[in-house]
Coordinates of C-alpha atoms in Angstrom, one line a residue:
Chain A
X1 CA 43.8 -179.2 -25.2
X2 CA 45.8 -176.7 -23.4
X3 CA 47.8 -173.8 -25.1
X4 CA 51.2 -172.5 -24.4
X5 CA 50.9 -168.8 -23.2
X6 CA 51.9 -165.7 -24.9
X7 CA 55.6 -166.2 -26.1
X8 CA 56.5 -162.6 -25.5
X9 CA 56.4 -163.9 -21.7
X10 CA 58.5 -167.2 -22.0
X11 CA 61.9 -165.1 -21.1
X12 CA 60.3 -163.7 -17.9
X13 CA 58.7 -166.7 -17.2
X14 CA 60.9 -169.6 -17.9
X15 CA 64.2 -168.4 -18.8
X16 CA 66.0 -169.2 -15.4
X17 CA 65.1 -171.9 -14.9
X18 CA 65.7 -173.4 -18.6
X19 CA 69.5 -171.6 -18.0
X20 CA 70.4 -172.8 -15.0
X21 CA 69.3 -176.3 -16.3
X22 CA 71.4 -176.0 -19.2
X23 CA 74.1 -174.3 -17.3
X24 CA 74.4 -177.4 -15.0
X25 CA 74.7 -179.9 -17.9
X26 CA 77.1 -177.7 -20.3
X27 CA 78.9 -175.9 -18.0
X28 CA 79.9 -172.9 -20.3
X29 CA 77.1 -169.7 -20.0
X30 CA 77.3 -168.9 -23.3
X31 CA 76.6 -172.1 -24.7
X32 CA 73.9 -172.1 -22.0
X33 CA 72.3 -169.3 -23.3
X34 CA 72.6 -170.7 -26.9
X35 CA 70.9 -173.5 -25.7
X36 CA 68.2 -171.7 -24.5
X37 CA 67.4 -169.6 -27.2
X38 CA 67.7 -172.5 -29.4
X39 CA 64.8 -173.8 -27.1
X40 CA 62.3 -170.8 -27.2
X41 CA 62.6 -171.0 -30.9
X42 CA 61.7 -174.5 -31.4
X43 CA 59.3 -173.9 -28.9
X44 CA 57.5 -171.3 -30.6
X45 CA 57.4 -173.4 -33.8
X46 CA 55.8 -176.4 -32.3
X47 CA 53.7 -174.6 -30.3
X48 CA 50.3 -175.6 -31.9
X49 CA 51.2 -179.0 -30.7
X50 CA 51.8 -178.7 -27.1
X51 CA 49.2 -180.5 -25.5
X52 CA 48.8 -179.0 -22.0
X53 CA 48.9 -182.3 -20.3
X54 CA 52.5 -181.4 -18.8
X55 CA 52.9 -177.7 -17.1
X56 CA 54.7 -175.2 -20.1
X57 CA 57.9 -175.4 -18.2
X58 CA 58.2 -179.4 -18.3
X59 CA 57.1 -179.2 -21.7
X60 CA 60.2 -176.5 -22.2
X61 CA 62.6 -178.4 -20.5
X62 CA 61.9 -181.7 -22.1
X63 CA 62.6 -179.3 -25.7
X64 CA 65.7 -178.2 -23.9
X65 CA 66.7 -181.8 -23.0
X66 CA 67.0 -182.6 -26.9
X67 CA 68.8 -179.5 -27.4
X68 CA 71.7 -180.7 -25.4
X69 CA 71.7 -184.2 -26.5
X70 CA 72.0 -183.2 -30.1
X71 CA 74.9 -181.0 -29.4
X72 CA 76.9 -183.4 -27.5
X73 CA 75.9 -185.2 -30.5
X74 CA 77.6 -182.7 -33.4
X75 CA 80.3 -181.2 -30.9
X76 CA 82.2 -184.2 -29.7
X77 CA 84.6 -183.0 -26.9
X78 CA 88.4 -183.7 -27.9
X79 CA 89.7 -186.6 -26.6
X80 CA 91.7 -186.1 -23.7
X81 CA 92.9 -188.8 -22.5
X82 CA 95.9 -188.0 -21.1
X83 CA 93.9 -186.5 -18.2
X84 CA 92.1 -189.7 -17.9
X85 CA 95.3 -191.9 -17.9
X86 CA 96.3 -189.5 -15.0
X87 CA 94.0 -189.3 -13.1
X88 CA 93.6 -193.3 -13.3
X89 CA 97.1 -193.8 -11.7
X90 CA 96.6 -191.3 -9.4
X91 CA 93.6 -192.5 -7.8
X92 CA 95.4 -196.4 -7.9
X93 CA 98.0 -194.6 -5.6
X94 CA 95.3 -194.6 -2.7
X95 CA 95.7 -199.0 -3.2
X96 CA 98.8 -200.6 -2.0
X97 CA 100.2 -203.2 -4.4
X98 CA 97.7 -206.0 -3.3
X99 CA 94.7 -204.0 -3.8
X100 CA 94.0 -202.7 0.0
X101 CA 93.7 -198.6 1.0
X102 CA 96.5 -197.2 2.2
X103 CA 94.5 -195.0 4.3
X104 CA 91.7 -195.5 5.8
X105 CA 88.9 -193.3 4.9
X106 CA 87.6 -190.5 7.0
X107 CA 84.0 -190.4 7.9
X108 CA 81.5 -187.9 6.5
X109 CA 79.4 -186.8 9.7
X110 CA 75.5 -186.5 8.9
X111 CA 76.5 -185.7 5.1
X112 CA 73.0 -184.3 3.8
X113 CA 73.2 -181.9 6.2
X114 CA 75.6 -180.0 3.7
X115 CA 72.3 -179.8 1.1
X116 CA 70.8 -176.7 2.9
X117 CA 73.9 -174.9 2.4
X118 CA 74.5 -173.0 -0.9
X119 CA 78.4 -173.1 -0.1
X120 CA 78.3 -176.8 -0.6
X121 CA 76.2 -177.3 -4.3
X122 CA 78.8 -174.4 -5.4
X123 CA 82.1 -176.8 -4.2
X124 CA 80.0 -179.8 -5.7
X125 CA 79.9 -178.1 -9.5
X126 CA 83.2 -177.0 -8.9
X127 CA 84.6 -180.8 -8.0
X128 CA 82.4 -182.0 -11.4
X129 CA 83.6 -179.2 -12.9
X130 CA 87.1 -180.4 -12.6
X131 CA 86.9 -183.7 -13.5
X132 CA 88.9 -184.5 -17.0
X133 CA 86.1 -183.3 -19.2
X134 CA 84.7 -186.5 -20.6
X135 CA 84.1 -188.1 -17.8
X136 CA 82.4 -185.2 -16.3
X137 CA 79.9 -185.0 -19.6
X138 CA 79.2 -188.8 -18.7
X139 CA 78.2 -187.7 -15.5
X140 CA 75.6 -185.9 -16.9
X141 CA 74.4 -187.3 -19.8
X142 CA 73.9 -190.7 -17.2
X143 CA 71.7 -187.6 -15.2
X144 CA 69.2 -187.1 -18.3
X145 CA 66.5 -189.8 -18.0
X146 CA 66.0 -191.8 -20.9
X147 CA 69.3 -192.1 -22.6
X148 CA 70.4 -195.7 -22.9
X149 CA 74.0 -196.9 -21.9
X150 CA 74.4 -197.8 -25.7
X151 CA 73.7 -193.8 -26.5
X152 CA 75.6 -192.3 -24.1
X153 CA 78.7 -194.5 -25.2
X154 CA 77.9 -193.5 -28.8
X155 CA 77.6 -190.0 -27.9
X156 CA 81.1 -190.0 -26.1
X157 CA 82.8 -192.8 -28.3
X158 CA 83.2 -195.0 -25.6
X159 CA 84.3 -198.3 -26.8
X160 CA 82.0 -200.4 -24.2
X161 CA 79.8 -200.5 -21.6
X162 CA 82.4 -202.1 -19.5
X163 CA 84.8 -198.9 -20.1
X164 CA 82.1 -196.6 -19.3
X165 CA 81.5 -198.7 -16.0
X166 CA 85.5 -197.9 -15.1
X167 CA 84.9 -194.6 -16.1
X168 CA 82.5 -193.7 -14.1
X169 CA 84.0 -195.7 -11.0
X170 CA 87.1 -193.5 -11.7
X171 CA 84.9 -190.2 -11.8
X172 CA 83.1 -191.3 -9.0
X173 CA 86.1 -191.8 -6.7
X174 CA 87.7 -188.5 -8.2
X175 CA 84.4 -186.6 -7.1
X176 CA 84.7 -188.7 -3.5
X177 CA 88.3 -187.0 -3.1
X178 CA 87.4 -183.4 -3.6
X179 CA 84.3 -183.0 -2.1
X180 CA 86.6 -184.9 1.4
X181 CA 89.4 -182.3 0.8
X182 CA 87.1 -179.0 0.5
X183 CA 84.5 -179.8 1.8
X184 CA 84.0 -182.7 4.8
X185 CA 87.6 -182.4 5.9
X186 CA 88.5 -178.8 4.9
X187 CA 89.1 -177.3 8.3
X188 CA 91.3 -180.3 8.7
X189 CA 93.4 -179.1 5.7
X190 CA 93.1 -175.4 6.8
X191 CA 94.9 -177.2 10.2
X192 CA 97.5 -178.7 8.8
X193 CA 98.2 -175.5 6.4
X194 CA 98.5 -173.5 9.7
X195 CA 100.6 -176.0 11.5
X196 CA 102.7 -176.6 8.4
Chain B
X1 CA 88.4 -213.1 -1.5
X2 CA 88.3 -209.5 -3.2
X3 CA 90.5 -206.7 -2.9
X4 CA 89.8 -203.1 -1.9
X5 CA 90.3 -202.0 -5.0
X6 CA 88.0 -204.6 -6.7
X7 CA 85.2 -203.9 -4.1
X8 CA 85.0 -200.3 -5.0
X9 CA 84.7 -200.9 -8.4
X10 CA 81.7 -203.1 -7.8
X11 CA 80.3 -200.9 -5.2
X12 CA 80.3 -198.4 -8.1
X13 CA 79.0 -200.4 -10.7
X14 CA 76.4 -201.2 -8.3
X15 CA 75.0 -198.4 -9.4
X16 CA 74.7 -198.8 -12.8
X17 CA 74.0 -202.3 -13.3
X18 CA 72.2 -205.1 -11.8
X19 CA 75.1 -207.2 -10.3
X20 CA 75.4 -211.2 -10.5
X21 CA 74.3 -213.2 -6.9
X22 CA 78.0 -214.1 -6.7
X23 CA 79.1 -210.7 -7.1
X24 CA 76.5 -209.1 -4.5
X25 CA 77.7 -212.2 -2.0
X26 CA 81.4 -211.5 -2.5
X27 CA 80.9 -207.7 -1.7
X28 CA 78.4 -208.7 1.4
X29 CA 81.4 -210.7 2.6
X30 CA 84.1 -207.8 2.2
X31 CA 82.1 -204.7 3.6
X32 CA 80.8 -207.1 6.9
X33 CA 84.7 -206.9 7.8
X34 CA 86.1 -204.0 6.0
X35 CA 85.1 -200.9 7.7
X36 CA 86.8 -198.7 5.3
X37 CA 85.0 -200.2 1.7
X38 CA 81.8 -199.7 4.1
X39 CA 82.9 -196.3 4.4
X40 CA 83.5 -196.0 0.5
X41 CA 80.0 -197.3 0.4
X42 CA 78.1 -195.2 2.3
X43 CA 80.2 -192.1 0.4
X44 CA 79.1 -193.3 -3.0
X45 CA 75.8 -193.6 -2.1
X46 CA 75.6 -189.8 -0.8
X47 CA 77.5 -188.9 -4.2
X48 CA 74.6 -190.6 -6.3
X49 CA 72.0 -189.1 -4.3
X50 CA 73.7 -185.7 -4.3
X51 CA 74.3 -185.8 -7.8
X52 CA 70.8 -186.7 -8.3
X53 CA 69.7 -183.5 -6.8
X54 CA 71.9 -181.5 -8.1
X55 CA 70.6 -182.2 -12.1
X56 CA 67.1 -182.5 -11.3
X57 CA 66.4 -179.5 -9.0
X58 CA 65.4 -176.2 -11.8
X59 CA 66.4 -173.6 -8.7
X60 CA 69.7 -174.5 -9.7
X61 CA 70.9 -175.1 -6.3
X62 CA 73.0 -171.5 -6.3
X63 CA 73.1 -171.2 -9.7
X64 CA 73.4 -167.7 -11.4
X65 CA 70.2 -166.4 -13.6
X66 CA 69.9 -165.8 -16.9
X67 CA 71.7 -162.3 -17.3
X68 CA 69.6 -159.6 -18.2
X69 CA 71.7 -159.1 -21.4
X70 CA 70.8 -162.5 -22.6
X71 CA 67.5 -162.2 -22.1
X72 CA 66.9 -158.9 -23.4
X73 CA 68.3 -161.2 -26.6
X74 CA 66.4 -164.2 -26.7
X75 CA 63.2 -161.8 -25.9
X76 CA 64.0 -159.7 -28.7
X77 CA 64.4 -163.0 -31.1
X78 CA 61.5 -164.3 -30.2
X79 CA 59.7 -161.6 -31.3
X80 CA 61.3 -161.1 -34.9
X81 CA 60.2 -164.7 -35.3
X82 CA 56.5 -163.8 -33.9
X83 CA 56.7 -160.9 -36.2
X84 CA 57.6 -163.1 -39.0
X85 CA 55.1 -165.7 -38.5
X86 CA 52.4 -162.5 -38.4
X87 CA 53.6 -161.1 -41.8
X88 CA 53.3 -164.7 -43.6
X89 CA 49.9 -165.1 -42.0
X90 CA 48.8 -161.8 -43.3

């Protein structure tokens, strides 16, 4: 049996790391830090139980991983779907009317190179960030392991898997778009700002 | 034969789904002569992986800290609730 350590520590210890978790999935900082308070104190309730067999922090995160799934759970977003509907005939514009690109797309050189650089995770959030807000929380509910297809549609009153397939095609595409404009192709952009 | 537009649906719902023989042959068939869907392909992939890394790493990938004033908070509710526990033990 292992034992958690002194929960005076668990701030100085875990808190980044729990926050930045939860920033990433509810992408508001104060309901971040809700979320990990919420944590600490279930966590300090149940902490006869925790077994040791996992490090603290797993053990923390896994507490935090509930923590957001119930309050997708009781908060339901409000249904947008206007920005949906939008953004669906605005990404059909890049298919002319039998279904072929009007454009071809412009290769991404050596892509993971852009992992070392902070400047590129902060454009990625930002291009999640601004997807229409439910199919952005799809996103990341489909990121935390051990949710079923059947859940996540429950959680975001999706009517079926199909639709969630097209929805995530959609915010897939969306994400393709932005992170081409500001990030692969920016100087391009920057180019034809100057020459315009 | 598929359209464009069909094939990156699929190529997206590759990733969430096992797809049918006939469906993985038809897409085979499109991307070996359609340099731009091959494209879309490779840039979906990197997506996925990207998004991957992005939930799963706990440095946050350049996200901000807690803020001191938040954990100054949470530290100070924590202990109200290890005082409690003290005082009903007691």
């Amino acid at each position: 049996m292992g034992t958690a350590s002194d929960p005076s520590t668990w701030v100085a210890q875990h808190g980044d790391a729990l926050y930045r978790y939860a920033l990433m999935k509810m992408r508001d900082p104060s309901q971040a830090e809700d979320m990990v308070q919420e944590t600490f104190l279930a966590a300090l309730k149940a902490r006869e139980r925790f077994s040791g067999e996992s490090s603290e922090k797993t053990w923390l995160i896994g507490i935090l991983k509930h923590k957001i799934i119930d309050h997708f759970r009781k908060h339901k977003r409000e249904q947008n779907s206007d920005d949906i509907e939008a953004l669906r005939e605005q990404l059909e514009q890049q298919f002319d009317h039998s279904g072929h690109w009007r454009e071809p797309l412009s290769h991404w050189q050596a892509p993971e190179q852009a992992y070392e650089n902070r400047e590129f995770w902060q454009v990625f959030s930002a291009c999640i960030a601004h997807l229409p807000e439910r199919l952005a929380d799809l996103f990341i509910l489909r990121e935390i392991k051990g949710l079923s297809s059947n859940e996540i549609c429950k959680l975001l009153d999706i009517s079926t898997t199909n639709n969630m397939w097209v929805m995530l095609s959609r915010a897939r595409m969306r994400l393709r778009n932005c992170l081409d404009s500001h990030w692969f192709n920016r100087d391009l952009d920057k180019q034809n700002q100057e020459a315009g | 034969m598929l359209s464009c537009k069909e094939v990156g649906e699929l190529l997206s719902q590759e990733l969430d789904r096992k797809l049918s023989l006939r469906e993985r042959l038809r897409l085979k068939f499109h991307l070996l002569i359609c340099k731009t869907c091959s494209c879309y392909e490779q840039q979906l992939k990197f997506i996925a992986r990207s998004v991957q890394r992005f939930m799963q790493s706990s440095d946050g990938a350049g996200m901000p800290p807690l803020s001191e004033e938040a954990g100054r908070r949470i530290n100070s509710n924590i202990r109200e609730q290890l005082n409690k526990e003290k005082q009903s033990a007691s």
